[in-house]
Coordinates of C-alpha atoms and ligand atoms in Angstrom, one line a residue:
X1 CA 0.0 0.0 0.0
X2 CA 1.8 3.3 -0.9
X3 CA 0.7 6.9 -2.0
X4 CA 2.0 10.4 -1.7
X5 CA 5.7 11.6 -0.6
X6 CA 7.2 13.8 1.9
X7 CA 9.7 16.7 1.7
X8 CA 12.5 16.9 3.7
X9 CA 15.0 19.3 3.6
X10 CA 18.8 18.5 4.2
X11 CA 21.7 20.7 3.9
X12 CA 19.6 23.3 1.8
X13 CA 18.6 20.0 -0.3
X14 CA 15.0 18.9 -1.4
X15 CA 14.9 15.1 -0.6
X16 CA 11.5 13.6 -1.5
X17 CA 10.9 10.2 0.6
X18 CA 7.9 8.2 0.1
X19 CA 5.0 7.7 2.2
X20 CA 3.4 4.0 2.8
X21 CA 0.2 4.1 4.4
X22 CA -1.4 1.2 6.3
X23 CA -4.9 -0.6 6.5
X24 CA -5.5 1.4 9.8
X25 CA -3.2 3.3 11.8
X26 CA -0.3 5.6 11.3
X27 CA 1.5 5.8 8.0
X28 CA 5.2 5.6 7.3
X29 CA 7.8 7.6 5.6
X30 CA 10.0 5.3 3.8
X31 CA 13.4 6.0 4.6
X32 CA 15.8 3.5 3.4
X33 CA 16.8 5.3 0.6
X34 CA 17.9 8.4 2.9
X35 CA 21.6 7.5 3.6
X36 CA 22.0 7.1 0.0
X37 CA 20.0 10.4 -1.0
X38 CA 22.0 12.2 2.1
X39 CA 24.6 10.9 3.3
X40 CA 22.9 11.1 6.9
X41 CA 21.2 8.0 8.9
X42 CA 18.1 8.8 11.4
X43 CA 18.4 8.4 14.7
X44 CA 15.7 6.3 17.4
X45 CA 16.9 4.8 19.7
X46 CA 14.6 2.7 21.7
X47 CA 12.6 2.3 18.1
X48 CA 9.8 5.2 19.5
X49 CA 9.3 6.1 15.9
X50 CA 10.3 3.9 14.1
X51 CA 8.1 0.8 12.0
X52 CA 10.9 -2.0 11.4
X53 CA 8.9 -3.6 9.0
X54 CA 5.4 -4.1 6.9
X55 CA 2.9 -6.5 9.1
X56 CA -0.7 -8.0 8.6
X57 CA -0.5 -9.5 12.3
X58 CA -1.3 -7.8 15.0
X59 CA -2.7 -3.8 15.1
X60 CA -2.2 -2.0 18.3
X61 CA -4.4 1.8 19.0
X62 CA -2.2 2.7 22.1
X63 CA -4.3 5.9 22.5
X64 CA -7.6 3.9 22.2
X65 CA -6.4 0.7 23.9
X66 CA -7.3 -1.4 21.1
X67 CA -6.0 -4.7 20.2
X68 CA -6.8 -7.1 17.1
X69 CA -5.2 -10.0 16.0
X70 CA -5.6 -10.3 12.2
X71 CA -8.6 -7.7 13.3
X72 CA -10.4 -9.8 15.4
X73 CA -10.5 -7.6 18.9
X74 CA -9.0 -9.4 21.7
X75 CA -11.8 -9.1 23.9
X76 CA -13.9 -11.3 21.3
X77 CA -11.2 -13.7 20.7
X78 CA -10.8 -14.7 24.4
X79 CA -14.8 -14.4 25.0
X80 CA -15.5 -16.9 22.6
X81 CA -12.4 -18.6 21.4
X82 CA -9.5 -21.0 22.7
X83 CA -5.9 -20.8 22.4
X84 CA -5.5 -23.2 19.7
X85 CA -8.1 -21.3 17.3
X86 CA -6.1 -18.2 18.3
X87 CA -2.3 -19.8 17.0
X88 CA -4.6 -20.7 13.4
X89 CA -5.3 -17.4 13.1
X90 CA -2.1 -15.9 13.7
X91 CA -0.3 -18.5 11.7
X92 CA -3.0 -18.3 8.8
X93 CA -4.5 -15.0 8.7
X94 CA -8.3 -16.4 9.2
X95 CA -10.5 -18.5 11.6
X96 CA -10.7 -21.4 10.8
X97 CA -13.8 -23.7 9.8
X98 CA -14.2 -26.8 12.1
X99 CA -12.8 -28.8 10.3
X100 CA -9.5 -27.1 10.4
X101 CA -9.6 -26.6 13.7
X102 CA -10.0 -29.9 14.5
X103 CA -6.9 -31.0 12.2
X104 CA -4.8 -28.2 13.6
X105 CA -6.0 -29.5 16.9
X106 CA -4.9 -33.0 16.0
X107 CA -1.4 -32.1 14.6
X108 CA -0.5 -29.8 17.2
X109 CA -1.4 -32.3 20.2
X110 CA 0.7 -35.2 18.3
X111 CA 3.9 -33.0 18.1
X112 CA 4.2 -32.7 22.1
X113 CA 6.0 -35.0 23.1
X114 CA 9.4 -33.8 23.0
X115 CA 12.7 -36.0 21.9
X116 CA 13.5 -38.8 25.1
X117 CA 17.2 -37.3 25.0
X118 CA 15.8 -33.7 26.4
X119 CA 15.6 -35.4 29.6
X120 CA 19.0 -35.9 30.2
X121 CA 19.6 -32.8 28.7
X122 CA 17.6 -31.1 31.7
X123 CA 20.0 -33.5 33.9
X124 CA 22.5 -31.2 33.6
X125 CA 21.0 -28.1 35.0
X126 CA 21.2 -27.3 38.6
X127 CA 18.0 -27.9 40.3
X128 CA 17.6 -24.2 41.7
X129 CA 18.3 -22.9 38.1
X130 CA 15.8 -19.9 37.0
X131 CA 13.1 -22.0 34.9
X132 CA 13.9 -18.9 32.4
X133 CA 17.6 -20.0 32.1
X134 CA 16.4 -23.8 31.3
X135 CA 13.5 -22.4 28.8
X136 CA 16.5 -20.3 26.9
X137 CA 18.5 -23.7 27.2
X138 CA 16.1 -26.4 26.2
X139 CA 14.3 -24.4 23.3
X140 CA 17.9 -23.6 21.6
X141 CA 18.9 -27.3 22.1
X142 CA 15.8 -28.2 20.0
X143 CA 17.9 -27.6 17.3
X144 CA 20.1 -29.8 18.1
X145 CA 17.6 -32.7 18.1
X146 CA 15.0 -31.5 14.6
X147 CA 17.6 -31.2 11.9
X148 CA 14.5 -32.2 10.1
X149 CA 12.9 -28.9 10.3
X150 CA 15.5 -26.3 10.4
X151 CA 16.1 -25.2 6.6
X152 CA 14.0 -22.2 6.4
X153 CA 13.9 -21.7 2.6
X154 CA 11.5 -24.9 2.6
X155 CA 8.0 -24.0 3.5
X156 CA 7.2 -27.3 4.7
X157 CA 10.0 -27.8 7.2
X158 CA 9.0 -24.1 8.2
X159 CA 5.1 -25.6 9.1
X160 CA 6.5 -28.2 10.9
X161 CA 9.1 -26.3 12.8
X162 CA 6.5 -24.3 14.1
X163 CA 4.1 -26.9 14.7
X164 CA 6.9 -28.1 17.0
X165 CA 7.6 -25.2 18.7
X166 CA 3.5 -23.9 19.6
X167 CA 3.5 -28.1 21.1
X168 CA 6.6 -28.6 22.6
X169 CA 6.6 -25.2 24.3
X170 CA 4.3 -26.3 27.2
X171 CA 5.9 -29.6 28.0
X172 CA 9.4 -28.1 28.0
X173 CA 7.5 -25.4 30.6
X174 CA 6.2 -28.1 32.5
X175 CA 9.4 -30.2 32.6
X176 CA 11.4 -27.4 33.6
X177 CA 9.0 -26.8 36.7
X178 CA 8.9 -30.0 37.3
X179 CA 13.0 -30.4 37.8
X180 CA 12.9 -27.1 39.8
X181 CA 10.7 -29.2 42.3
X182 CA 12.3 -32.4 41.8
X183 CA 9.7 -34.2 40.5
X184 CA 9.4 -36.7 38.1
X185 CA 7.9 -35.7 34.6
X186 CA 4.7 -35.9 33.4
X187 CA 4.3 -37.0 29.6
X188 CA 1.6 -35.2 27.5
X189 CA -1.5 -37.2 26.9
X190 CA -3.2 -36.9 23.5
X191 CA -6.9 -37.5 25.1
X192 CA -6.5 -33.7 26.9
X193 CA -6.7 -30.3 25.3
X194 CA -3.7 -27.9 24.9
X195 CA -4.0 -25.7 28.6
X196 CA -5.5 -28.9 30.3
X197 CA -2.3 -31.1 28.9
X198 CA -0.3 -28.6 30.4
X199 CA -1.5 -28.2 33.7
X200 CA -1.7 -31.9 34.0
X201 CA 1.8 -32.0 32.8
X202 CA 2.7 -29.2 35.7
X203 CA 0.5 -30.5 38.5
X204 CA 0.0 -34.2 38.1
X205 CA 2.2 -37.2 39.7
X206 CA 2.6 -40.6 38.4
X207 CA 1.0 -41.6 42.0
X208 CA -2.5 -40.7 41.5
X209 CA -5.2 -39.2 39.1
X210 CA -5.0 -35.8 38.2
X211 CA -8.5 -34.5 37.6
X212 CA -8.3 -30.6 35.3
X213 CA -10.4 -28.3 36.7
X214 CA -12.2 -26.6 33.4
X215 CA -12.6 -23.5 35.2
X216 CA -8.7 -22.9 35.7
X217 CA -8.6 -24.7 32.0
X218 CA -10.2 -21.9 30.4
X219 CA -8.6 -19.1 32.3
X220 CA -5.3 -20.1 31.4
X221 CA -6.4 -20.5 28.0
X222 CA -7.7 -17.3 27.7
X223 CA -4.3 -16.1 30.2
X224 CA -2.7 -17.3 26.5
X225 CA -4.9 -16.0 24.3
X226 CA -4.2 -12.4 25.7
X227 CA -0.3 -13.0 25.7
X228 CA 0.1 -14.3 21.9
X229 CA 0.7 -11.7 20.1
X230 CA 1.9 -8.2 20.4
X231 CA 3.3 -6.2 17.2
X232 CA 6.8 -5.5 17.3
X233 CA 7.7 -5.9 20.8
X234 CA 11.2 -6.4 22.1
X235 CA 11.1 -10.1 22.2
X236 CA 9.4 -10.1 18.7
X237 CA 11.8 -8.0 17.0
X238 CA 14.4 -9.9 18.5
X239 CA 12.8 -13.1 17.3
X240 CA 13.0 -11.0 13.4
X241 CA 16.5 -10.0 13.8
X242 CA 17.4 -13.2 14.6
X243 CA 15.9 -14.6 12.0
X244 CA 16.9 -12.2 9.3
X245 CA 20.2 -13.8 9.2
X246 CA 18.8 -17.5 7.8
X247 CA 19.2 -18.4 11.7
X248 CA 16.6 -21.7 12.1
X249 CA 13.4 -21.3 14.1
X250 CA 14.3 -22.8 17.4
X251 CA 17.7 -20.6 17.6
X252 CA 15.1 -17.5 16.6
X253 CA 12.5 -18.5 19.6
X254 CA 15.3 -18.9 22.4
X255 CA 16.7 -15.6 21.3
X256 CA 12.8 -14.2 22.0
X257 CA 12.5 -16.2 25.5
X258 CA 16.1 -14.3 26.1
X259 CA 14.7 -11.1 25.7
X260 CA 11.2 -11.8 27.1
X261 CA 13.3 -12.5 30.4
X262 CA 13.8 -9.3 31.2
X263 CA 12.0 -6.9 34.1
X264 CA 11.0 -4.6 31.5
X265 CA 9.3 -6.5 29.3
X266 CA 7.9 -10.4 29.4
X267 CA 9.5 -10.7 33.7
X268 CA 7.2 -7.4 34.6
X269 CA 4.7 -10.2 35.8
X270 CA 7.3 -12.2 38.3
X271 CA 8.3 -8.4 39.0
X272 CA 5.1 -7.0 39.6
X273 CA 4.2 -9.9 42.2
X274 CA 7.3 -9.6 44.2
X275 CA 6.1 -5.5 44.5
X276 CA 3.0 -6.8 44.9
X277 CA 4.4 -9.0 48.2
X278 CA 7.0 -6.2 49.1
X279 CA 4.6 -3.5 49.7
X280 CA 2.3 -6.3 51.5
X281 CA -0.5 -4.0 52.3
X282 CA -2.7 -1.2 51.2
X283 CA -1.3 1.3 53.8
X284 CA 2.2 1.3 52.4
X285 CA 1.2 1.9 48.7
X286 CA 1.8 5.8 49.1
X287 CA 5.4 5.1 49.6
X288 CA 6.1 3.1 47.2
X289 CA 4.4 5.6 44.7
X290 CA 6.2 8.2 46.0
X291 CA 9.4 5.9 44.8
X292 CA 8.1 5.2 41.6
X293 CA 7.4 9.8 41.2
X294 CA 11.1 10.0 42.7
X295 CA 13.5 10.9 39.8
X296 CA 16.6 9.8 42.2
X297 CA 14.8 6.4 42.7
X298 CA 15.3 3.6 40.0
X299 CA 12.2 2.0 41.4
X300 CA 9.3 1.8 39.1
X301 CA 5.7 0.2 39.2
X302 CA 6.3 -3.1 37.8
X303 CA 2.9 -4.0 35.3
X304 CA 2.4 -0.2 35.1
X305 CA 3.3 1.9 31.6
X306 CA 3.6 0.5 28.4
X307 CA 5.4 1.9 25.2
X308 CA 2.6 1.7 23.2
X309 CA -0.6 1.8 25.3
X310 CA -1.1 5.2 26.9
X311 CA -4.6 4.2 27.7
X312 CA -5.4 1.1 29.3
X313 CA -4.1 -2.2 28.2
X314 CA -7.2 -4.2 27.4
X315 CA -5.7 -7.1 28.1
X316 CA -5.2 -5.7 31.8
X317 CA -8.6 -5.6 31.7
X318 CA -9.5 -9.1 30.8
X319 CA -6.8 -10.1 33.2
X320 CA -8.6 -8.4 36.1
X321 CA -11.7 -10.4 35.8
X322 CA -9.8 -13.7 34.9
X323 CA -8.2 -13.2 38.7
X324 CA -11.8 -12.2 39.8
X325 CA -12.7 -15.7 38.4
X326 CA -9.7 -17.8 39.4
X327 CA -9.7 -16.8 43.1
X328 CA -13.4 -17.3 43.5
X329 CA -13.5 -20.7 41.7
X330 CA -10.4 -21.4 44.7
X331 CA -12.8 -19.9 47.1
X332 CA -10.0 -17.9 48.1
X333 CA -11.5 -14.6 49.6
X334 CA -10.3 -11.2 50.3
X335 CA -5.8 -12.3 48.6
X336 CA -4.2 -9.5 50.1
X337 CA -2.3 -9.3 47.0
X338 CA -5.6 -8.8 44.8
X339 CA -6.7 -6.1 47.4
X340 CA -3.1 -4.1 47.4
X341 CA -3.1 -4.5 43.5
X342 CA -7.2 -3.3 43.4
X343 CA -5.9 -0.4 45.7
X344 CA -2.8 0.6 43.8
X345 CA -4.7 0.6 40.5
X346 CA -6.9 3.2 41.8
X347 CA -4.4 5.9 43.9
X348 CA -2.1 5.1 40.6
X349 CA -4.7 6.4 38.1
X350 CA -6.0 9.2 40.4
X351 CA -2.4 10.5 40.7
X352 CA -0.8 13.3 38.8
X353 CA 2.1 11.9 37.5
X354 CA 0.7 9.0 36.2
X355 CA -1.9 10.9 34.6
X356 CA 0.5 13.2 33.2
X357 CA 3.2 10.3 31.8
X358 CA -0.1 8.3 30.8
X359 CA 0.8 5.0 32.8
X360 CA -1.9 2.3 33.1
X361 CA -1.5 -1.2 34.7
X362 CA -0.6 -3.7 31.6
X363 CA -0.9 -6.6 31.0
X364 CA 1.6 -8.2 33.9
X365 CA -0.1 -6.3 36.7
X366 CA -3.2 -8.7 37.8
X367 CA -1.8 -11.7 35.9
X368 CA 0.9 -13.0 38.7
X369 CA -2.0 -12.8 40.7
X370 CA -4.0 -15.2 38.7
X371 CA -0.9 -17.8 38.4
X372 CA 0.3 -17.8 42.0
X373 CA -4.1 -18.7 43.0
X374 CA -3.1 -21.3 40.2
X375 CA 0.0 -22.9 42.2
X376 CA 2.3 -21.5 39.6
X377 CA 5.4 -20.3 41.6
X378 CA 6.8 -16.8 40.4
X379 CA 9.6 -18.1 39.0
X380 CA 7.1 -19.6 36.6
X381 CA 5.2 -16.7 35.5
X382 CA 7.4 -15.6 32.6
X383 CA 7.6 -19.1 31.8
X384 CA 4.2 -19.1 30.6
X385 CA 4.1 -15.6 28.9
X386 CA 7.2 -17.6 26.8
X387 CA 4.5 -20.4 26.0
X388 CA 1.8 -18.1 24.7
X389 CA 4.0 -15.8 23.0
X390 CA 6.0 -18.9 20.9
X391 CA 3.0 -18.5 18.1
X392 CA 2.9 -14.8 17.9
X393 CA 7.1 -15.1 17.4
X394 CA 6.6 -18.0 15.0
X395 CA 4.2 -16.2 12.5
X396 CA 6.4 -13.0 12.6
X397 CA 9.1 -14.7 11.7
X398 CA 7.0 -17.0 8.9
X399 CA 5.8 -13.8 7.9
X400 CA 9.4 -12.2 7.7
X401 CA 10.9 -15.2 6.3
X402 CA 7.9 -15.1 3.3
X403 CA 8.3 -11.7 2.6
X404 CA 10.3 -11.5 -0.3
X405 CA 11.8 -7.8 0.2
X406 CA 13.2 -9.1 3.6
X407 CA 16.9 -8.9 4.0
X408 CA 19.3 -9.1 6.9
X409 CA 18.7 -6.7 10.1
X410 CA 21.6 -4.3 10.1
X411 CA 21.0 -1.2 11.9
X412 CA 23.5 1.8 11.8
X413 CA 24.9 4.4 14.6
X414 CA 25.8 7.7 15.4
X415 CA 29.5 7.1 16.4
X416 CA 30.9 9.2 18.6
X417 CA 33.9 7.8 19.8
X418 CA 37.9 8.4 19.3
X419 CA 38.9 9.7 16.0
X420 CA 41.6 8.5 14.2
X421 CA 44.8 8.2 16.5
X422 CA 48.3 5.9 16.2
X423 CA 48.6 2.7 18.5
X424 CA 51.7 3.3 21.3
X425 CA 54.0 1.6 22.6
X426 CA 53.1 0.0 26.2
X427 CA 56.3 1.6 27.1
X428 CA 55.3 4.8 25.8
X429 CA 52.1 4.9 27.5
X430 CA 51.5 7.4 30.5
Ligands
LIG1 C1 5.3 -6.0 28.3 O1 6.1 -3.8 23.9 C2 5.2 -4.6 24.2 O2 4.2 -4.8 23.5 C3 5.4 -5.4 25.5 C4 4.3 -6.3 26.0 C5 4.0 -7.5 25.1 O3 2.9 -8.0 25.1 O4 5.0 -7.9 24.4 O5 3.1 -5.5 26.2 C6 4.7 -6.9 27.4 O6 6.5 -5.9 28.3 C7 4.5 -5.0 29.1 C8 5.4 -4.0 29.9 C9 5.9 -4.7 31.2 N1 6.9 -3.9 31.9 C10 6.6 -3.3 33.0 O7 5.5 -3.4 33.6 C11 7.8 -2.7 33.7 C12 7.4 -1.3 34.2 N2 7.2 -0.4 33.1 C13 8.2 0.4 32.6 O8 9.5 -0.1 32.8 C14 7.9 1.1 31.3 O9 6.6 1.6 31.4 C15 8.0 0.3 30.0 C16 9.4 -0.3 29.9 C17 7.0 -0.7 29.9 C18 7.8 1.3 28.9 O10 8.9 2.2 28.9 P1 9.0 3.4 27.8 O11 8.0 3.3 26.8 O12 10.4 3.3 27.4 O13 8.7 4.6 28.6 P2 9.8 5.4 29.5 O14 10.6 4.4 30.2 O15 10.4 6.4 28.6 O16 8.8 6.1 30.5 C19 8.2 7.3 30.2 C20 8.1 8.1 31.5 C21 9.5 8.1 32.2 O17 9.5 9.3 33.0 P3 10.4 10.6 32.4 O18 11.8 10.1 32.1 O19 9.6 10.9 31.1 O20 10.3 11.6 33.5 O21 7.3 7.4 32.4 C22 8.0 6.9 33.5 C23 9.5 6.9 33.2 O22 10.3 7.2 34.3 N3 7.5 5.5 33.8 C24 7.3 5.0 35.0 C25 6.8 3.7 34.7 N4 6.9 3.5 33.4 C26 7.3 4.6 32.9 N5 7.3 5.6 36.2 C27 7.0 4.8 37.2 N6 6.5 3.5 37.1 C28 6.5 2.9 35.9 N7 6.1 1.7 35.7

């Protein structure tokens, strides 16, 4: 989609770039012919302005709080979907019919089980290592055991690949919780649906039945649905950087669970429920806002502010009622960490500053709350963002690896370093 051109003016010289406008939402001024037009590069760090690339995913309103995956809105997606019918549509651009679904259903549950050899593999981790650290292990050793699926120029080895990945994400989760606790592991059963597999394969031992309770089921599902996919966010764009280089998919997706790992972005949730715990109750929230206004103060609200959304996340908001749900089906009444995390919302969105700076709670601020009512430890929590997000990083990177004007990622800088200068002589130095 392109149309008119913009006029910039460098060095008392008419440049005219063009301008590419989207299905809905901002346009772009295409600038990759600048450097060559001007000598000069632009300069955004922290990508604020800056569209790496042409997408039919995933369309984020940050002002409006709106969120469509192939536009679907989110809230209808996890009202009426499940997670499954939500990785077809991000891998295929449509809903699918029954039919498909139930073939996508079938072919994603008989990729689960992972190769026999993983287990040892986990042998060697420590048992007190991060589950993070063993997810960013595990997933890159895939590659060492699905040589079958790793050339990327064929499409058919790319449809498997990440057919493996979207199954074997949750049993890798699962194993690697299960060796933090030192317990055997569970093996996926084919008779059990995606989020029920996986909480069987997180909670059940080999000594007795393990019965799903479809209420926790479907909140989890829909806890997935709401973490699938998000536009070009750090662990995404990581994912397409990776992968501009011809690296295969199971290198690509333990780059993303890298970056995912981090306080900022995909580890806000683990984050978020240690502040949640730290300020313990409702009468010390004003100091910790006070901390999170102090410029001196490094501390910040952990699930609060978002790049993109400067109105409220509406995933927060499905994620608020999901805890509502979770904790009532548990007949747990009155968590203190729900009524801290009720109350913080509220002094938060009355407050100037946040006002001001736009900060709402995001997606990582109620959903710790909903995993630890689960019997998910916090160590865990970013574990399962990394299982939800796997399809959103696979079909950016399908869709970067099928776009034919993609090339490798190769960004420039502003150097301002040393000039010039002669090497000396360590017996010449001062
Ligand atoms: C995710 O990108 C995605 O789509 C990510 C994600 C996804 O689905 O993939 O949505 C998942 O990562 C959600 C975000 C989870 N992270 C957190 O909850 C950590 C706490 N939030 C902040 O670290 C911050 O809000 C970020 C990192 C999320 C966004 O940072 P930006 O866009 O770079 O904004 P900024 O750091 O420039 O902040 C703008 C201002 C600053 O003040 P000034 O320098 O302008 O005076 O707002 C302040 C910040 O100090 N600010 C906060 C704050 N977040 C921003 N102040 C207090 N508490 C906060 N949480």
């Amino acid at each position: 989609m392109s149309g008119a051109s913009t006029t910039l003016v460098v060095d008392n010289k008419q440049v005219e770039l063009p301008v590419k406008h989207g299905t809905i939402g901002p346009s772009v001024i295409d600038i990759s012919k600048l450097y060559a037009q001007t000598g000069m590069f632009t300069y955004d760090p922290g990508f604020t302005s800056t569209a790496a690339c042409e997408s039919g995913i995933t369309y984020i309103d940050g002002d409006k709080g709106i969120l469509l995956y192939r536009g679907y809105p989110i809230e209808q997606l996890a009202e009426h979907g499940d997670f499954l019918e939500t990785c077809y549509l991000l891998l295929y651009g449509e809903l699918p019919t029954a039919a498909q679904k139930a073939d996508f259903d079938y072919r994603v549950t008989r990729h689960t089980m992972v190769h026999e050899q993983m287990t040892r593999f986990f042998q060697g981790f420590r048992r007190d290592a991060h589950p993070m650290a063993v997810m960013v292990g595990s997933v890159g050793a895939l590659s060492a055991f699905y040589h079958d699926s790793t050339d990327i120029s064929d499409p058919t080895q790319r449809m498997v690949a990440s057919m493996r990945m979207i199954a074997k994400m949750p049993t890798l989760a699962a194993m690697a919780y299960k060796y933090s606790i030192g317990q055997p592991f569970m093996y996926p059963r084919n008779d059990l649906d995606y989020t029920s597999n996986f909480l069987r394969m997180c909670f059940a031992v080999p000594c007795e039945e393990y019965k799903v309770n479809p209420v926790l089921a479907r909140a989890l599902d829909r806890i997935f649905i709401l973490h699938a996919d998000h536009e070009q966010n750090a662990s995404t764009s990581t994912v397409r950087l990776a992968g501009s280089s011809g690296a295969n998919p199971f290198a690509c997706i333990a780059a993303g669970v890298a970056c995912l790992w981090g306080p900022a972005h995909g580890g806000a949730n683990e984050a978020a429920l240690k502040m949640l715990e730290e300020i313990g109750t409702p009468e010390r929230i004003p100091q910790y806002i006070a901390k999170a206004k102090d410029k001196n103060d490094p501390f910040r609200l952990m699930g609060f502010g978002h790049r993109v959304y400067k109105n409220y996340d509406p995933r927060a908001r499905i994620m608020q009622k999901t805890a509502h749900e979770v904790l009532n089906e548990l007949g747990i009444k009155d968590d203190p960490l729900l009524e801290v995390a009720l109350e913080l919302e509220q002094i938060a969105l009355r407050d100037e500053y946040f006002i001001e700076k736009k900060l709402y709670p995001n997606i990582d601020f109620y959903s710790g709350i909903t995993l630890k009512a689960m019997g998910f430890p916090t160590s865990m929590f970013t574990v399962l963002f990394a299982v939800a997000r796997t399809v959103g990083w696979i079909a950016q990177w399908k869709e970067m690896i099928e776009d034919p004007s993609q090339k490798i990622g190769r960004p420039r800088q502003v150097y301002t370093g040393a000039p010039r200068r002669e090497y000396v002589a360590i017996n010449q130095r001062g």
